[in-house]
Amino acid sequence: MELFWAPRTRSFYALWALEETGLPHEKIPIDIWSGQQDGADYRAINPMDKVPALRDEGVVVTEAPAICAYLADKAPDSGLAPPLEDPRRGAYYRWLFFAAGCIEAAYFEKMSGLEVDPRRAGWGSFEQVFETLAGELESREWIATERFTMADLMVAGGLKYGMMLGLLEPRPVFDAYVARCTERPAYRRAEEINEAALAEQG
Ligand SMILES: N[C@@H](CCC(=O)N[C@@H](CS)C(=O)NCC(=O)O)C(=O)O
């Protein structure tokens, strides 16, 4: 299995997911600052010219939440996804896709200063997205089930990104949830890998 990645990018989700599963893999750095992602070799892997991408015996998966879901299913004993027939799979899918479809778009709305009609925008509005998440997390330790899953990895990773960029107002419920997720050893290992790659880049 190969991960095509660049440090301090959305590749971090995939890096963290690989550390959670412990699946053996090779990391292939893509220098997105020099435009390596635009070359024919990488474009054959991801015509979107974006990292991360995962290649597993010829199977290519792009899009961070899809990579997370794929990896969780590749490591069923990790408990990072409810089993296929488990009714909790519904909530798991719901929040995994919420991260991709709503959190990402809400940040774009905020960063671009867009005025959106919440009835037309698929994510509603920035406020709706984060009020919804805060409401869910008030009563639960983890977003989808009674344990950490890949949905938490994507949601907490998304919240952490918004906090780092100052897009989110401080909220104790988000702080506590993100702390719970990021104190996991797999998160710490992924962060070390990220930092080491950045240091190497100079
Ligand atoms: N929807 C993609 C987004 C990936 C993405 O935006 N990657 C950025 C880095 S954070 C990238 O590769 N940018 C290089 C480019 O667009 O040329 C995902 O979830 O994986």
Short mmCIF file of C-alpha atoms and ligand atoms in Angstrom, two decimals:
data_model
loop_
_atom_site.label_atom_id
_atom_site.label_comp_id
_atom_site.label_asym_id
_atom_site.label_seq_id
_atom_site.Cartn_x
_atom_site.Cartn_y
_atom_site.Cartn_z
CA MET A 1 0.00 0.00 0.00
CA GLU A 2 1.34 3.44 -0.89
CA LEU A 3 0.33 6.82 0.48
CA PHE A 4 1.02 9.81 -1.73
CA TRP A 5 1.21 12.75 0.60
CA ALA A 6 2.64 16.11 1.55
CA PRO A 7 3.18 17.40 5.09
CA ARG A 8 0.85 20.02 6.60
CA THR A 9 -1.97 19.33 4.14
CA ARG A 10 -5.16 17.31 4.15
CA SER A 11 -2.85 14.31 3.76
CA PHE A 12 -2.74 14.40 7.55
CA TYR A 13 -6.12 12.64 7.73
CA ALA A 14 -4.72 9.69 5.77
CA LEU A 15 -1.48 9.70 7.73
CA TRP A 16 -3.40 9.56 11.00
CA ALA A 17 -5.75 6.88 9.63
CA LEU A 18 -2.81 4.68 8.61
CA GLU A 19 -1.31 5.05 12.09
CA GLU A 20 -4.67 4.09 13.64
CA THR A 21 -4.91 0.91 11.56
CA GLY A 22 -1.23 -0.03 11.76
CA LEU A 23 -1.44 -1.29 8.15
CA PRO A 24 1.97 -1.61 6.49
CA HIS A 25 2.54 1.01 3.80
CA GLU A 26 5.09 3.11 2.01
CA LYS A 27 4.91 6.90 2.08
CA ILE A 28 5.61 8.65 -1.20
CA PRO A 29 6.12 12.39 -0.77
CA ILE A 30 4.64 14.66 -3.43
CA ASP A 31 6.19 18.09 -3.50
CA ILE A 32 3.06 20.17 -4.03
CA TRP A 33 5.02 23.42 -3.58
CA SER A 34 7.10 22.71 -6.69
CA GLY A 35 4.04 21.50 -8.63
CA GLN A 36 4.86 17.77 -8.70
CA GLN A 37 1.12 17.04 -8.41
CA ASP A 38 0.58 18.64 -11.82
CA GLY A 39 2.96 16.24 -13.61
CA ALA A 40 1.68 13.38 -15.76
CA ASP A 41 2.90 10.70 -13.30
CA TYR A 42 0.85 11.98 -10.38
CA ARG A 43 -2.06 13.08 -12.55
CA ALA A 44 -2.44 9.43 -13.58
CA ILE A 45 -3.10 8.69 -9.91
CA ASN A 46 -5.26 11.70 -9.09
CA PRO A 47 -6.45 13.82 -12.01
CA MET A 48 -7.50 16.42 -9.39
CA ASP A 49 -3.76 17.04 -8.74
CA LYS A 50 -4.35 16.81 -5.01
CA VAL A 51 -2.97 14.85 -2.09
CA PRO A 52 -3.64 12.55 -0.36
CA ALA A 53 -4.03 9.49 -2.57
CA LEU A 54 -3.73 5.86 -1.60
CA ARG A 55 -2.80 3.00 -3.92
CA ASP A 56 -3.42 -0.53 -2.78
CA GLU A 57 -2.49 -3.27 -5.25
CA GLY A 58 -3.71 -1.21 -8.17
CA VAL A 59 -6.75 0.20 -6.37
CA VAL A 60 -6.51 3.98 -6.14
CA VAL A 61 -8.49 5.85 -3.50
CA THR A 62 -8.52 9.63 -3.31
CA GLU A 63 -10.48 12.00 -1.01
CA ALA A 64 -9.44 11.91 2.62
CA PRO A 65 -12.68 10.50 4.09
CA ALA A 66 -12.83 7.81 1.41
CA ILE A 67 -9.27 6.80 2.28
CA CYS A 68 -10.22 6.65 5.97
CA ALA A 69 -13.27 4.50 5.25
CA TYR A 70 -11.26 2.21 2.96
CA LEU A 71 -8.53 1.73 5.56
CA ALA A 72 -11.02 1.03 8.36
CA ASP A 73 -12.59 -1.72 6.26
CA LYS A 74 -9.13 -3.11 5.46
CA ALA A 75 -8.47 -3.44 9.19
CA PRO A 76 -11.81 -4.70 10.56
CA ASP A 77 -10.29 -5.75 13.88
CA SER A 78 -9.27 -2.16 14.58
CA GLY A 79 -12.89 -1.24 15.40
CA LEU A 80 -12.47 1.99 13.46
CA ALA A 81 -15.75 1.33 11.61
CA PRO A 82 -18.83 -0.55 12.78
CA PRO A 83 -19.19 -3.87 10.91
CA LEU A 84 -21.13 -3.77 7.63
CA GLU A 85 -24.39 -5.21 8.99
CA ASP A 86 -24.25 -3.16 12.22
CA PRO A 87 -26.99 -0.49 12.49
CA ARG A 88 -24.38 1.92 13.86
CA ARG A 89 -22.96 1.98 10.34
CA GLY A 90 -25.63 4.60 9.56
CA ALA A 91 -24.33 7.16 12.05
CA TYR A 92 -20.79 6.33 11.02
CA TYR A 93 -21.48 7.13 7.37
CA ARG A 94 -23.50 10.18 8.34
CA TRP A 95 -20.67 11.91 10.20
CA LEU A 96 -17.92 10.76 7.88
CA PHE A 97 -19.75 12.40 4.97
CA PHE A 98 -20.72 15.40 7.09
CA ALA A 99 -17.01 16.13 7.51
CA ALA A 100 -16.46 16.08 3.75
CA GLY A 101 -19.66 17.71 2.62
CA CYS A 102 -20.50 20.20 5.35
CA ILE A 103 -17.44 21.10 7.45
CA GLU A 104 -15.21 21.68 4.43
CA ALA A 105 -17.83 23.80 2.67
CA ALA A 106 -18.60 25.80 5.82
CA TYR A 107 -14.94 26.79 6.11
CA PHE A 108 -14.91 27.82 2.48
CA GLU A 109 -17.97 29.98 3.13
CA LYS A 110 -16.26 31.66 6.07
CA MET A 111 -12.86 32.13 4.43
CA SER A 112 -14.36 33.55 1.25
CA GLY A 113 -16.86 35.77 3.05
CA LEU A 114 -19.65 34.19 0.98
CA GLU A 115 -23.23 35.22 1.64
CA VAL A 116 -25.12 31.96 1.21
CA ASP A 117 -28.80 31.16 1.22
CA PRO A 118 -28.90 28.25 3.71
CA ARG A 119 -31.81 26.71 1.84
CA ARG A 120 -29.78 26.51 -1.35
CA ALA A 121 -26.41 25.52 0.08
CA GLY A 122 -26.04 21.80 0.70
CA TRP A 123 -24.24 22.49 3.97
CA GLY A 124 -26.82 25.03 5.12
CA SER A 125 -24.61 27.66 6.68
CA PHE A 126 -21.46 27.93 8.73
CA GLU A 127 -23.53 28.51 11.89
CA GLN A 128 -25.83 25.55 11.20
CA VAL A 129 -22.91 23.17 10.65
CA PHE A 130 -21.15 24.00 13.91
CA GLU A 131 -24.32 24.39 16.01
CA THR A 132 -25.32 20.92 14.81
CA LEU A 133 -21.96 19.44 15.71
CA ALA A 134 -21.87 21.15 19.11
CA GLY A 135 -25.39 19.88 19.85
CA GLU A 136 -24.37 16.30 19.01
CA LEU A 137 -21.17 16.41 21.01
CA GLU A 138 -22.83 17.88 24.13
CA SER A 139 -24.22 14.47 24.98
CA ARG A 140 -21.66 12.12 23.45
CA GLU A 141 -18.03 11.29 23.81
CA TRP A 142 -17.62 10.18 20.18
CA ILE A 143 -19.54 11.41 17.17
CA ALA A 144 -20.92 8.16 15.71
CA THR A 145 -20.79 5.29 18.20
CA GLU A 146 -19.66 4.56 21.75
CA ARG A 147 -16.04 4.42 20.59
CA PHE A 148 -13.60 6.32 18.39
CA THR A 149 -14.14 5.65 14.67
CA MET A 150 -12.85 7.11 11.42
CA ALA A 151 -15.81 9.52 11.60
CA ASP A 152 -14.18 11.03 14.71
CA LEU A 153 -10.87 11.23 12.91
CA MET A 154 -12.45 13.29 10.12
CA VAL A 155 -14.68 15.45 12.34
CA ALA A 156 -12.05 16.15 15.01
CA GLY A 157 -9.41 16.72 12.32
CA GLY A 158 -11.76 19.21 10.68
CA LEU A 159 -12.46 21.00 13.96
CA LYS A 160 -8.77 21.17 14.77
CA TYR A 161 -8.09 22.73 11.37
CA GLY A 162 -10.79 25.37 11.97
CA MET A 163 -9.34 26.14 15.40
CA MET A 164 -5.83 26.48 13.98
CA LEU A 165 -7.03 28.93 11.36
CA GLY A 166 -9.10 30.88 13.91
CA LEU A 167 -12.29 30.15 11.98
CA LEU A 168 -14.11 28.73 15.02
CA GLU A 169 -15.04 30.59 18.18
CA PRO A 170 -13.63 28.75 21.21
CA ARG A 171 -16.20 26.28 22.61
CA PRO A 172 -15.48 23.96 25.54
CA VAL A 173 -17.41 21.12 23.87
CA PHE A 174 -15.15 21.25 20.79
CA ASP A 175 -11.99 21.72 22.85
CA ALA A 176 -12.74 18.64 24.97
CA TYR A 177 -13.66 16.51 21.95
CA VAL A 178 -10.62 17.50 19.91
CA ALA A 179 -8.38 16.88 22.94
CA ARG A 180 -9.91 13.40 23.35
CA CYS A 181 -9.19 12.55 19.73
CA THR A 182 -5.75 14.11 19.45
CA GLU A 183 -4.36 12.56 22.61
CA ARG A 184 -4.50 9.21 20.85
CA PRO A 185 -1.04 7.70 20.26
CA ALA A 186 -1.78 7.31 16.54
CA TYR A 187 -2.46 11.04 16.24
CA ARG A 188 0.81 11.83 18.02
CA ARG A 189 2.76 9.50 15.75
CA ALA A 190 1.22 11.05 12.66
CA GLU A 191 2.11 14.50 13.94
CA GLU A 192 5.72 13.41 14.49
CA ILE A 193 5.90 12.07 10.92
CA ASN A 194 4.45 15.33 9.64
CA GLU A 195 6.87 17.49 11.62
CA ALA A 196 9.88 15.35 10.65
CA ALA A 197 8.99 15.72 6.96
CA LEU A 198 8.61 19.47 7.37
CA ALA A 199 11.97 19.74 9.12
CA GLU A 200 13.57 17.75 6.31
CA GLN A 201 12.11 20.15 3.77
CA GLY A 202 13.75 23.01 5.66
N1 LIG B 1 -11.07 16.86 -1.39
C1 LIG B 1 -9.69 16.50 -1.19
C2 LIG B 1 -8.91 17.74 -0.92
C3 LIG B 1 -7.42 17.53 -0.98
C4 LIG B 1 -6.67 18.86 -1.05
O1 LIG B 1 -7.26 19.93 -1.06
N2 LIG B 1 -5.33 18.77 -1.10
C5 LIG B 1 -4.52 19.96 -1.26
C6 LIG B 1 -3.58 20.11 -0.06
S1 LIG B 1 -4.48 20.39 1.42
C7 LIG B 1 -3.64 19.80 -2.50
O2 LIG B 1 -3.20 18.71 -2.81
N3 LIG B 1 -3.39 20.90 -3.21
C8 LIG B 1 -2.51 20.92 -4.34
C9 LIG B 1 -3.17 21.47 -5.57
O3 LIG B 1 -4.39 21.70 -5.58
O4 LIG B 1 -2.46 21.68 -6.54
C10 LIG B 1 -9.57 15.50 -0.04
O5 LIG B 1 -10.42 15.47 0.85
O6 LIG B 1 -8.63 14.69 -0.03
#
